[in-house]
Amino acid sequence: MKKVLSIMLAVFMVSVLLVGCGKSDTAKTADSQSADAGAKKKIAIIVKGTENVFYQSVKAGADVAAKETGVEYYFTGSSAGETDINGQVSLVENAISQKVSGIIIAASDAKALVPVTEKAIAAGIPVIVIDSGLQTDKYTSFLTTDNVAAAGAAGESLAKMLNGKGKVAIVNFVAGAQGAIEREKGFKDAMAKYPGIEVLQTQYYNNDKQKALSLTQDILTANPDLDAIFACNEPGTVGVGRALKEKNNRKIIEIGFDSSDDIIPLIKDGYLKGTIVQMPYNMGYLGVKAMVDKLNGKEVVKNQDTGFTFVTPENMESPESQKALYPLGKNN
Amino acid sequence: MSVETSKISFGKSGLFNKKIFNELGSFTGLLIIGLVFSITTDNFFTMNNLLTVALQTAYICLLAIAETYVIITSGIDLSVGSILAVSGVICGKLLLAGFGIPLSMLVAILVGGLCGAINGLAISKMGIAPFIATLGMMSIGRGVANVITDSLPISGLPEDFFFIGGGMVLESIPVPVIIMLVVAILFAFILNRTAFGKYVFALGSNEDAARLSGVNIGMTTIGVYAVSGLLSGLVGVMLAARLVSAQAQAGLGYELDAIAASIIGGVSPMGGAGTILGTIIGAFIMGVLRNGLNLLNVNAFWQQIAIGVVIIVAVYIDKLRRK
């Protein structure tokens, strides 16, 4: 019995160790000329999920920046995915004990990751935050999409499509989330510049595509004279688009936020008239560049907007849109 | 619950029966809500909108039928929302692997039934309270769905798959509504006209009396939760079909809507009493309320308050009537 127990314990410990390490792959760069003599700088890039297309694009950007600057980096994330906050904390601890030169992190939780990142900073390892915010101000730089500006640009484009007058509905993902508030504000501020545009009461779909779909049906029934709907993230953009597709309604102008394999066909079929696509590639590229600058003692901007691309059915074949829609190439 | 009550319940509660009076109360409530929205909005009482409400409510209706069986046995199933996500993503993966629509659907629904049977096993053989056992499955199921998909949507499914979740028969009747009606009639029949149905009521009325009368408590419990799992699996497949894309996050929180619909429809939270017809009316009260409040463009937060109030009022009226 004791023997069995000890074997089980051993297996358990090994598996915990394996899980804790997560998936990581190290990219080595051959070019070492620009690196300092002696020890080469090594950066840990810790994301929410390594398989996620979004973070794969971050990695693609980091790859290019690392080659240009001659640093090494490893790319990792908890294999249990975005919700495994403890797993991500362990990955940061691992990076600290490995004495990496710097950490770039997309935090799974804005609060839970604060103590461990502050521990890294206290140990002299600079931290750069990408994609999702971290509730501390001790990091070197924060690179993400400026939601207010991006949603504002979407609103301006819609106002042009409407010639400055019409009735517009907003469906948002969840009441009170930072991103949701920023996107709604950016869009509404843009709409407010046009007195001919009426904006309806914001409705929420709690990140549920089915609810976004039902909500859209009800909004269309209640407002037969509706001209446009703005959906604030991926589930909403898909739900609204599917509702329009069910009714074969191409008259309503849908403006969305984000891109995915479910969203691209909606643009192609003409239901989605425009969507804001974030640039994770820039987060990786500019993130590594900023880290190298910091390590070389240069001044780094505290907040950096990584930009966006507004993809429409008309411009979706352009190289810029294609790069935004398929950051890893079409086969991915 | 006294033995006398259980005798009354035996074989008499269901879709079409003498106790139709019991449903009259909730049905009147549904009519009043409908009347109010017909007067206050221009578009509520139109064929187009009523069919939309039926389509939107069909999914919750199916889950509420599952919940009705479980609650009649004086149990509860918190895992229906997670099981539907598991079935949905399994169906999506099988479709992508080229197994064809009928086979993928069948396997996915059976997996749902299996998850439910595991709930039943945990409750009857391990003696875990239904609330705890299904709470565990709720977490396990959601985790499995996330692991299978890495929490990304499964897209690129065949567009033909849409028919099950949102297609139309005779150009106007949504397929989910037809599925809901067929399932309702079938499960009302099972509940009222079969030995299994009698065991379900017996289990909820008085477990000891049921055991002494020779009811196989274990098999009945496993059966009830397996039914709940199968119906959840069916809904999971239908929801994935509606979007032509399977989501690990599908059905988050739907168990609460399903439980609320059953309770509003007069299923006793103590077990031993309930009808499929009542549950359907309960689901439609919630569906009509949501739709109507949306049509009135009522603030989303006030909608939450309104639905909560209706749940409590409905159950209170039901309690008064039963006295």
XYZ file of C-alpha atoms in Angstrom:
655
model
C 0.000 0.000 0.000
C 2.761 2.410 0.969
C 4.574 1.593 -2.241
C 1.512 2.247 -4.375
C 0.955 5.502 -2.568
C 4.490 6.676 -3.065
C 4.383 5.813 -6.759
C 1.129 7.725 -7.114
C 2.610 10.675 -5.288
C 5.645 10.625 -7.560
C 3.480 10.498 -10.689
C 1.401 13.337 -9.329
C 4.444 15.473 -8.604
C 5.944 14.897 -12.028
C 2.679 15.762 -13.729
C 2.339 18.936 -11.691
C 5.846 19.837 -12.727
C 5.007 19.215 -16.385
C 1.790 21.175 -16.242
C 3.524 23.985 -14.407
C 6.110 24.313 -17.120
C 3.427 24.602 -19.763
C 4.229 24.695 -23.403
C 7.210 26.728 -24.271
C 9.397 27.020 -27.227
C 12.613 28.858 -27.427
C 13.527 30.861 -30.436
C 17.216 31.317 -30.817
C 18.598 33.947 -33.046
C 21.794 33.381 -34.910
C 22.656 37.036 -35.072
C 24.570 38.023 -31.965
C 26.451 41.050 -33.257
C 24.153 43.645 -31.739
C 23.987 41.863 -28.411
C 26.329 42.794 -25.627
C 29.513 40.901 -25.339
C 29.198 38.028 -22.878
C 25.770 36.925 -21.700
C 23.026 37.260 -24.267
C 19.823 38.947 -23.204
C 16.912 36.596 -22.718
C 13.289 37.733 -22.515
C 10.331 35.709 -21.230
C 7.081 36.299 -23.115
C 4.205 34.958 -21.032
C 0.753 34.976 -22.622
C -2.697 33.622 -21.790
C -2.653 30.695 -24.218
C 0.102 29.661 -26.614
C -2.272 27.990 -29.122
C -4.528 31.023 -29.391
C -4.233 32.672 -32.824
C -4.100 36.078 -31.167
C -0.982 35.180 -29.158
C 0.527 33.277 -32.057
C 0.437 36.634 -33.827
C 2.130 38.234 -30.816
C 4.841 35.594 -31.168
C 5.210 36.259 -34.912
C 5.839 39.942 -34.133
C 8.236 39.118 -31.298
C 10.142 36.798 -33.618
C 10.911 39.566 -36.100
C 11.843 42.073 -33.393
C 14.135 39.527 -31.709
C 15.939 38.869 -34.994
C 16.346 42.595 -35.609
C 17.707 43.312 -32.149
C 19.597 40.045 -31.557
C 17.994 39.022 -28.310
C 16.755 35.604 -27.286
C 13.268 34.966 -26.002
C 11.065 32.116 -24.940
C 7.318 32.082 -25.466
C 5.087 30.388 -22.935
C 1.614 30.274 -21.426
C -0.293 27.958 -19.156
C -1.314 24.844 -21.060
C -4.590 24.883 -19.140
C -5.535 28.123 -20.889
C -6.676 31.613 -20.069
C -8.528 30.761 -16.860
C -5.545 29.069 -15.198
C -4.344 32.124 -13.287
C -2.190 30.135 -10.848
C -0.461 28.460 -13.777
C 0.493 31.860 -15.127
C 1.751 33.000 -11.723
C 4.050 29.935 -11.646
C 5.357 30.788 -15.105
C 6.332 34.268 -13.895
C 8.018 32.721 -10.833
C 9.946 30.369 -13.125
C 11.096 33.356 -15.182
C 12.304 35.131 -12.040
C 14.286 32.115 -10.836
C 15.809 31.708 -14.301
C 16.993 35.330 -13.995
C 15.664 36.405 -17.384
C 16.595 39.931 -18.519
C 12.973 41.008 -18.915
C 9.380 39.791 -18.857
C 6.656 40.622 -21.370
C 3.248 39.537 -20.108
C -0.380 39.409 -21.227
C -1.919 38.966 -17.769
C -4.761 36.493 -17.322
C -6.016 38.534 -14.389
C -5.506 42.235 -13.779
C -5.187 41.836 -9.988
C -3.905 38.312 -9.316
C -0.742 38.814 -11.349
C 0.251 42.044 -9.566
C 2.209 40.579 -6.588
C 4.348 38.250 -8.693
C 5.123 40.879 -11.342
C 6.037 43.365 -8.623
C 8.336 40.675 -7.205
C 10.026 40.441 -10.605
C 10.425 44.228 -10.796
C 11.872 44.246 -7.249
C 14.370 41.611 -8.405
C 15.510 44.026 -11.124
C 13.643 42.396 -13.995
C 11.696 44.988 -16.023
C 8.126 44.034 -16.924
C 6.282 45.129 -20.063
C 2.525 44.548 -20.182
C 0.738 43.787 -23.447
C -2.905 43.304 -24.453
C -4.618 43.290 -21.015
C -3.967 45.757 -18.245
C -2.340 45.068 -14.886
C -3.407 47.041 -11.813
C -0.023 48.437 -10.851
C 2.039 51.290 -12.246
C 5.456 49.774 -11.673
C 5.714 48.225 -15.133
C 7.942 49.754 -17.786
C 5.363 50.078 -20.527
C 1.845 48.981 -21.510
C 1.157 48.228 -25.163
C -2.412 47.628 -26.233
C -5.231 48.708 -28.515
C -6.606 52.132 -27.639
C -10.229 51.008 -27.375
C -11.666 54.513 -27.211
C -9.807 55.620 -30.337
C -10.583 52.408 -32.251
C -14.305 52.439 -31.441
C -14.361 56.172 -32.224
C -12.903 55.507 -35.665
C -15.549 52.812 -36.225
C -18.217 55.354 -35.253
C -16.818 57.960 -37.662
C -16.845 55.426 -40.504
C -20.438 54.488 -39.697
C -21.511 58.139 -39.604
C -20.076 58.536 -43.113
C -21.976 55.456 -44.335
C -25.177 56.920 -42.854
C -24.528 60.414 -44.243
C -24.819 61.755 -40.721
C -28.370 60.633 -39.966
C -30.108 57.464 -38.807
C -31.022 55.209 -35.900
C -28.220 53.179 -34.314
C -28.267 50.375 -31.720
C -25.310 49.337 -29.542
C -24.946 45.806 -28.176
C -22.189 45.401 -25.623
C -20.581 42.313 -24.101
C -20.861 42.868 -20.358
C -21.823 45.784 -18.159
C -18.894 47.231 -16.241
C -15.892 45.602 -17.954
C -13.122 48.083 -18.721
C -12.911 47.246 -22.443
C -16.698 47.343 -22.776
C -16.895 50.805 -21.191
C -14.068 52.194 -23.347
C -15.455 50.857 -26.610
C -18.964 52.116 -25.888
C -17.613 55.539 -24.899
C -15.466 55.867 -28.022
C -18.377 54.928 -30.264
C -20.948 57.123 -28.504
C -18.599 60.138 -28.490
C -18.276 59.818 -32.262
C -22.068 59.478 -32.693
C -22.673 62.540 -30.498
C -20.992 64.734 -33.151
C -23.891 64.033 -35.516
C -27.217 65.506 -34.339
C -29.064 63.513 -37.014
C -28.044 60.200 -35.449
C -30.193 58.684 -32.712
C -28.495 56.084 -30.469
C -30.709 53.528 -28.696
C -30.275 52.271 -25.131
C -27.279 49.893 -24.900
C -28.203 46.217 -24.490
C -25.909 43.480 -23.148
C -25.389 39.893 -24.328
C -22.998 38.724 -21.582
C -20.525 37.366 -24.117
C -23.101 34.842 -25.320
C -23.446 34.635 -29.107
C -26.954 33.177 -28.831
C -28.061 36.067 -26.642
C -26.563 38.564 -29.087
C -28.534 36.823 -31.842
C -31.855 36.921 -29.937
C -31.237 40.500 -28.850
C -30.678 41.556 -32.450
C -33.944 39.924 -33.552
C -35.833 41.807 -30.845
C -34.123 45.115 -31.641
C -35.024 44.694 -35.323
C -38.646 43.858 -34.448
C -38.942 46.828 -32.090
C -37.264 49.265 -34.489
C -38.296 48.555 -38.080
C -36.608 51.845 -39.030
C -33.217 50.867 -37.553
C -30.208 51.686 -39.738
C -27.179 50.229 -37.967
C -25.913 48.073 -35.086
C -22.523 48.315 -33.388
C -21.307 45.127 -31.658
C -18.452 45.592 -29.192
C -16.505 42.305 -29.448
C -16.177 38.946 -31.212
C -19.202 37.074 -29.774
C -21.433 40.099 -30.372
C -20.190 40.670 -33.903
C -20.894 37.004 -34.746
C -24.325 36.971 -33.020
C -25.535 40.160 -34.743
C -24.161 38.991 -38.094
C -25.867 35.584 -37.818
C -29.179 37.279 -36.942
C -28.917 39.437 -40.076
C -27.938 36.385 -42.120
C -30.972 34.412 -40.847
C -33.212 37.179 -42.180
C -30.980 37.725 -45.219
C -30.914 41.373 -44.166
C -28.105 43.329 -45.843
C -29.824 46.690 -45.374
C -28.839 47.052 -41.724
C -25.264 48.255 -41.393
C -23.422 46.083 -38.895
C -20.170 47.433 -37.479
C -18.154 45.003 -35.395
C -15.061 44.688 -33.243
C -12.453 41.901 -33.620
C -11.922 39.249 -36.255
C -12.253 35.454 -36.256
C -12.989 32.562 -38.593
C -16.682 33.123 -37.809
C -16.451 36.832 -38.585
C -14.542 36.747 -41.898
C -17.392 35.005 -43.836
C -19.829 37.648 -42.547
C -17.678 40.378 -44.117
C -17.379 38.379 -47.351
C -21.163 37.874 -47.524
C -21.779 41.592 -46.971
C -23.643 41.447 -43.645
C -20.799 42.977 -41.667
C -19.964 46.357 -43.214
C -16.852 46.979 -41.163
C -14.931 45.598 -38.191
C -12.088 46.848 -36.024
C -9.224 44.363 -36.093
C -6.611 44.647 -33.348
C -2.924 44.221 -34.130
C -1.429 41.556 -31.825
C 1.559 41.346 -34.175
C 2.429 44.923 -33.167
C 2.115 44.005 -29.485
C 4.807 41.355 -29.925
C 7.021 43.423 -32.223
C 6.825 46.721 -30.350
C 6.877 44.912 -26.994
C 10.253 43.290 -27.680
C 11.628 46.530 -29.146
C 10.553 48.463 -26.045
C 12.141 45.837 -23.796
C 15.448 46.018 -25.661
C 15.388 49.830 -25.413
C 14.757 49.578 -21.682
C 17.587 47.050 -21.228
C 19.893 49.368 -23.161
C 19.021 52.196 -20.791
C 16.891 54.154 -23.251
C 13.736 56.020 -22.351
C 10.524 54.023 -23.040
C 6.988 55.457 -23.439
C 4.687 54.338 -20.633
C 1.577 53.778 -22.767
C 1.704 52.759 -26.398
C -1.227 52.254 -28.787
C -0.633 49.229 -31.020
C -3.224 50.415 -33.529
C -5.975 48.713 -35.489
C -7.201 48.110 -39.001
C -10.777 48.842 -40.074
C -11.687 46.015 -42.448
C -14.674 46.428 -44.780
C -16.062 44.230 -47.597
C -14.509 46.726 -50.052
C -10.992 46.802 -48.619
C -10.762 43.236 -47.295
C -8.590 42.059 -50.186
C -6.016 44.817 -49.651
C -2.631 43.658 -48.311
C -3.146 45.638 -45.111
C -6.542 44.030 -44.390
C -5.308 40.592 -45.316
C -2.446 40.970 -42.866
C -4.918 42.016 -40.143
C -7.369 39.190 -40.885
C -4.724 36.497 -41.381
C -1.754 37.607 -39.266
C -0.147 34.174 -39.613
C -0.950 33.597 -43.270
C -4.062 32.003 -44.702
C -3.335 28.424 -43.688
C -3.467 29.170 -40.010
C -44.707 15.143 1.253
C -47.464 12.841 2.364
C -48.306 9.541 0.764
C -51.684 10.946 -0.126
C -50.162 13.644 -2.305
C -48.079 11.087 -4.076
C -51.184 9.068 -4.867
C -52.755 12.096 -6.450
C -49.664 12.769 -8.493
C -49.466 9.234 -9.818
C -50.232 9.174 -13.502
C -52.332 12.261 -13.506
C -49.864 15.075 -14.052
C -48.888 15.766 -17.613
C -49.563 17.458 -20.868
C -53.248 16.661 -21.200
C -55.043 15.656 -18.050
C -57.742 16.495 -15.561
C -55.419 18.682 -13.539
C -55.383 21.148 -16.423
C -56.883 23.595 -13.930
C -53.491 23.803 -12.286
C -51.995 25.169 -15.485
C -54.819 27.651 -15.852
C -53.199 30.021 -13.359
C -49.845 30.276 -15.097
C -51.513 30.288 -18.511
C -53.661 33.251 -17.466
C -50.462 34.958 -16.326
C -48.885 34.338 -19.728
C -51.961 35.742 -21.486
C -51.957 38.866 -19.305
C -48.270 39.522 -19.993
C -48.938 38.956 -23.708
C -51.913 41.326 -23.635
C -49.904 44.071 -21.940
C -47.139 43.858 -24.552
C -49.700 43.743 -27.378
C -51.118 47.044 -26.185
C -47.837 48.764 -25.277
C -45.834 47.823 -28.377
C -46.704 47.913 -32.070
C -44.803 44.799 -32.970
C -45.357 42.245 -30.232
C -48.546 40.654 -31.542
C -47.339 39.891 -35.053
C -46.865 36.436 -36.560
C -43.228 37.230 -37.232
C -42.481 38.213 -33.634
C -44.464 35.363 -32.051
C -42.496 32.859 -34.129
C -39.288 34.612 -33.072
C -40.301 34.269 -29.415
C -41.093 30.582 -29.965
C -37.679 30.068 -31.571
C -35.856 31.937 -28.792
C -37.741 30.016 -26.105
C -37.471 26.539 -27.651
C -33.958 25.947 -26.296
C -34.787 26.955 -22.726
C -38.007 24.933 -23.011
C -36.044 21.763 -23.796
C -33.686 22.331 -20.872
C -36.680 23.082 -18.631
C -38.287 19.753 -19.608
C -35.056 18.056 -18.486
C -35.117 20.064 -15.281
C -38.793 19.158 -14.700
C -37.960 15.447 -14.563
C -35.095 16.082 -12.175
C -36.986 18.452 -9.890
C -39.997 16.096 -9.692
C -37.626 13.546 -8.113
C -36.791 16.362 -5.644
C -33.354 16.729 -7.228
C -31.742 19.568 -9.195
C -29.426 19.624 -12.192
C -26.974 22.523 -12.284
C -24.899 20.959 -15.052
C -27.258 21.287 -18.043
C -25.519 24.441 -19.320
C -22.080 22.812 -19.152
C -23.200 19.484 -20.613
C -24.702 21.295 -23.579
C -21.346 22.978 -24.181
C -19.561 19.598 -24.120
C -22.031 18.101 -26.605
C -21.857 21.169 -28.826
C -18.075 21.163 -29.120
C -17.909 17.382 -29.580
C -20.445 17.676 -32.383
C -18.349 20.463 -33.918
C -15.116 18.461 -33.725
C -16.780 15.381 -35.267
C -18.261 17.477 -38.076
C -14.832 18.934 -38.841
C -13.404 15.414 -38.848
C -15.940 14.591 -41.571
C -18.291 12.222 -39.738
C -21.417 13.702 -41.282
C -24.261 15.545 -39.585
C -26.480 12.640 -38.322
C -23.637 10.606 -36.809
C -21.925 13.623 -35.221
C -25.200 14.740 -33.670
C -26.015 11.276 -32.364
C -22.612 10.777 -30.726
C -22.693 14.274 -29.192
C -26.179 13.758 -27.729
C -25.164 10.360 -26.329
C -22.132 11.948 -24.678
C -24.576 14.361 -23.030
C -26.610 11.375 -21.821
C -23.444 9.773 -20.476
C -22.528 12.916 -18.490
C -26.053 12.879 -17.058
C -25.795 9.188 -16.172
C -22.561 9.949 -14.307
C -24.497 12.573 -12.309
C -27.104 9.918 -11.527
C -24.424 7.438 -10.458
C -22.774 9.957 -8.164
C -26.129 10.743 -6.564
C -27.532 7.215 -6.208
C -24.414 5.082 -5.692
C -22.060 7.521 -3.997
C -24.825 9.207 -2.023
C -23.798 12.732 -2.991
C -26.536 15.375 -2.815
C -27.849 16.323 -6.298
C -26.915 19.953 -5.740
C -23.271 19.024 -5.080
C -22.936 16.255 -7.672
C -24.264 18.406 -10.494
C -22.310 21.435 -9.263
C -19.217 19.278 -9.736
C -20.335 18.225 -13.212
C -21.048 21.863 -14.051
C -17.397 22.671 -13.460
C -16.059 19.468 -15.036
C -18.209 19.880 -18.158
C -17.183 23.498 -18.694
C -13.548 22.499 -18.195
C -13.805 19.633 -20.685
C -15.384 21.937 -23.278
C -12.576 24.461 -22.760
C -9.890 21.783 -22.965
C -11.347 20.325 -26.185
C -11.471 23.724 -27.887
C -8.722 25.625 -26.063
C -11.673 27.964 -25.499
C -11.698 29.008 -29.167
C -14.820 28.747 -31.342
C -14.997 25.730 -33.650
C -15.855 27.324 -36.974
C -15.978 26.204 -40.580
C -18.825 23.721 -39.978
C -21.031 22.733 -42.939
C -23.727 25.383 -43.585
C -26.366 22.565 -43.935
C -25.962 21.986 -40.195
C -27.818 25.302 -39.633
C -31.174 23.599 -40.409
C -31.361 21.873 -37.006
C -30.819 25.084 -35.050
C -32.598 27.748 -37.081
C -34.022 26.308 -40.303
C -37.636 26.788 -41.360
C -40.296 24.282 -42.332
C -43.011 25.552 -44.706
C -40.998 28.796 -44.879
C -42.144 30.031 -41.469
C -42.076 27.405 -38.708
C -38.641 27.196 -37.063
C -37.205 23.670 -36.764
C -36.285 24.098 -33.051
C -39.955 24.815 -32.283
C -40.991 21.568 -33.988
C -38.272 19.648 -32.114
C -39.469 21.229 -28.875
C -43.097 20.188 -29.498
C -42.146 16.606 -30.413
C -39.911 16.293 -27.345
C -42.598 17.819 -25.096
C -45.267 15.359 -26.259
C -42.868 12.407 -25.991
C -41.670 13.298 -22.509
C -45.156 14.129 -21.247
C -46.208 10.675 -22.462
C -43.288 9.007 -20.680
C -44.029 10.937 -17.501
C -47.749 10.051 -17.433
C -48.181 6.768 -19.208
C -45.142 4.645 -18.404
C -43.847 2.830 -15.356
C -40.708 4.973 -15.451
C -42.844 8.115 -15.179
C -44.633 6.707 -12.141
C -41.306 5.891 -10.510
C -40.167 9.481 -11.098
C -43.160 10.848 -9.185
C -42.890 8.151 -6.521
C -39.221 8.984 -5.944
C -40.007 12.671 -5.408
C -43.096 12.155 -3.262
C -41.699 9.723 -0.777
C -38.466 7.912 -1.427
C -38.889 5.363 1.372
C -42.419 4.478 0.309
C -41.205 4.142 -3.259
C -38.363 1.831 -2.215
C -40.741 -0.332 -0.178
C -43.129 -0.540 -3.143
C -40.304 -2.060 -5.165
C -39.189 0.981 -7.207
C -35.548 0.647 -8.260
C -34.351 3.952 -6.796
C -30.834 3.716 -8.272
C -31.914 3.018 -11.831
C -34.670 5.639 -11.702
C -32.240 8.294 -10.480
C -29.656 7.398 -13.117
C -32.416 7.355 -15.731
C -33.711 10.794 -14.793
C -30.285 12.436 -14.892
C -29.441 10.603 -18.129
C -32.638 12.051 -19.655
C -31.529 15.480 -18.463
C -28.094 14.925 -20.033
C -29.577 13.712 -23.339
C -31.824 16.761 -23.630
C -28.915 19.062 -22.714
C -26.862 17.349 -25.407
C -29.650 17.922 -27.915
C -29.804 21.614 -27.030
C -26.003 21.854 -27.282
C -26.087 20.468 -30.800
C -28.952 22.786 -31.775
C -27.222 25.888 -30.394
C -24.016 25.025 -32.267
C -26.136 24.558 -35.399
C -27.803 27.936 -34.971
C -24.418 29.701 -35.152
C -22.812 27.081 -37.424
C -20.002 27.289 -34.875
C -19.493 25.503 -31.556
C -18.491 27.451 -28.422
C -17.022 26.212 -25.161
C -18.817 29.149 -23.512
C -22.241 28.130 -24.861
C -25.091 27.832 -22.381
C -23.345 29.669 -19.550
C -25.989 30.187 -16.854
C -28.797 28.519 -18.822
C -29.403 26.064 -15.959
C -30.813 28.926 -13.925
C -33.248 29.920 -16.693
C -34.324 26.285 -17.048
C -34.878 25.849 -13.313
C -36.768 29.162 -13.145
C -39.003 28.131 -16.059
C -39.937 24.838 -14.352
C -40.646 26.522 -11.044
C -42.737 29.299 -12.641
C -44.585 26.521 -14.471
C -45.620 24.975 -11.184
C -43.065 22.201 -10.663
C -42.711 21.821 -6.911
C -39.170 22.524 -5.696
C -39.872 19.904 -2.999
C -40.470 17.257 -5.651
C -43.410 15.019 -6.395
C -45.418 17.444 -8.519
C -45.097 19.049 -11.918
C -46.221 18.882 -15.514
C -44.545 19.301 -18.877
C -47.308 21.659 -20.049
C -46.817 23.839 -16.976
C -43.067 23.965 -17.626
C -43.594 25.021 -21.233
C -45.890 27.814 -20.071
C -43.253 28.799 -17.502
C -40.559 28.960 -20.183
C -42.816 31.076 -22.385
C -43.570 33.483 -19.543
C -39.826 34.151 -19.306
C -39.355 34.221 -23.082
C -42.269 36.608 -23.678
C -41.130 38.833 -20.825
C -37.592 39.124 -22.235
C -38.818 39.716 -25.768
C -41.449 42.260 -24.683
C -39.032 44.214 -22.502
C -36.553 44.262 -25.388
C -39.284 45.553 -27.703
C -40.081 48.285 -25.189
C -36.347 49.083 -25.209
C -36.268 48.727 -21.418
C -32.879 49.185 -19.798
C -31.099 45.802 -19.491
C -30.663 46.154 -15.732
C -34.379 46.757 -15.168
C -35.089 43.618 -17.191
C -33.083 41.557 -14.702
C -35.115 43.031 -11.855
C -38.411 42.377 -13.652
C -37.586 38.727 -14.308
C -36.567 38.163 -10.696
C -39.811 39.695 -9.458
C -41.874 37.517 -11.807
C -40.173 34.341 -10.553
C -40.986 35.158 -6.940
C -44.547 36.316 -7.646
C -45.293 33.234 -9.778
C -44.088 30.836 -7.115
C -46.012 32.721 -4.438
C -49.257 32.546 -6.418
C -48.642 28.842 -6.954
C -48.169 28.348 -3.234
C -51.386 30.201 -2.400
C -53.327 28.109 -4.903
C -52.039 24.857 -3.467
C -53.170 25.691 0.065
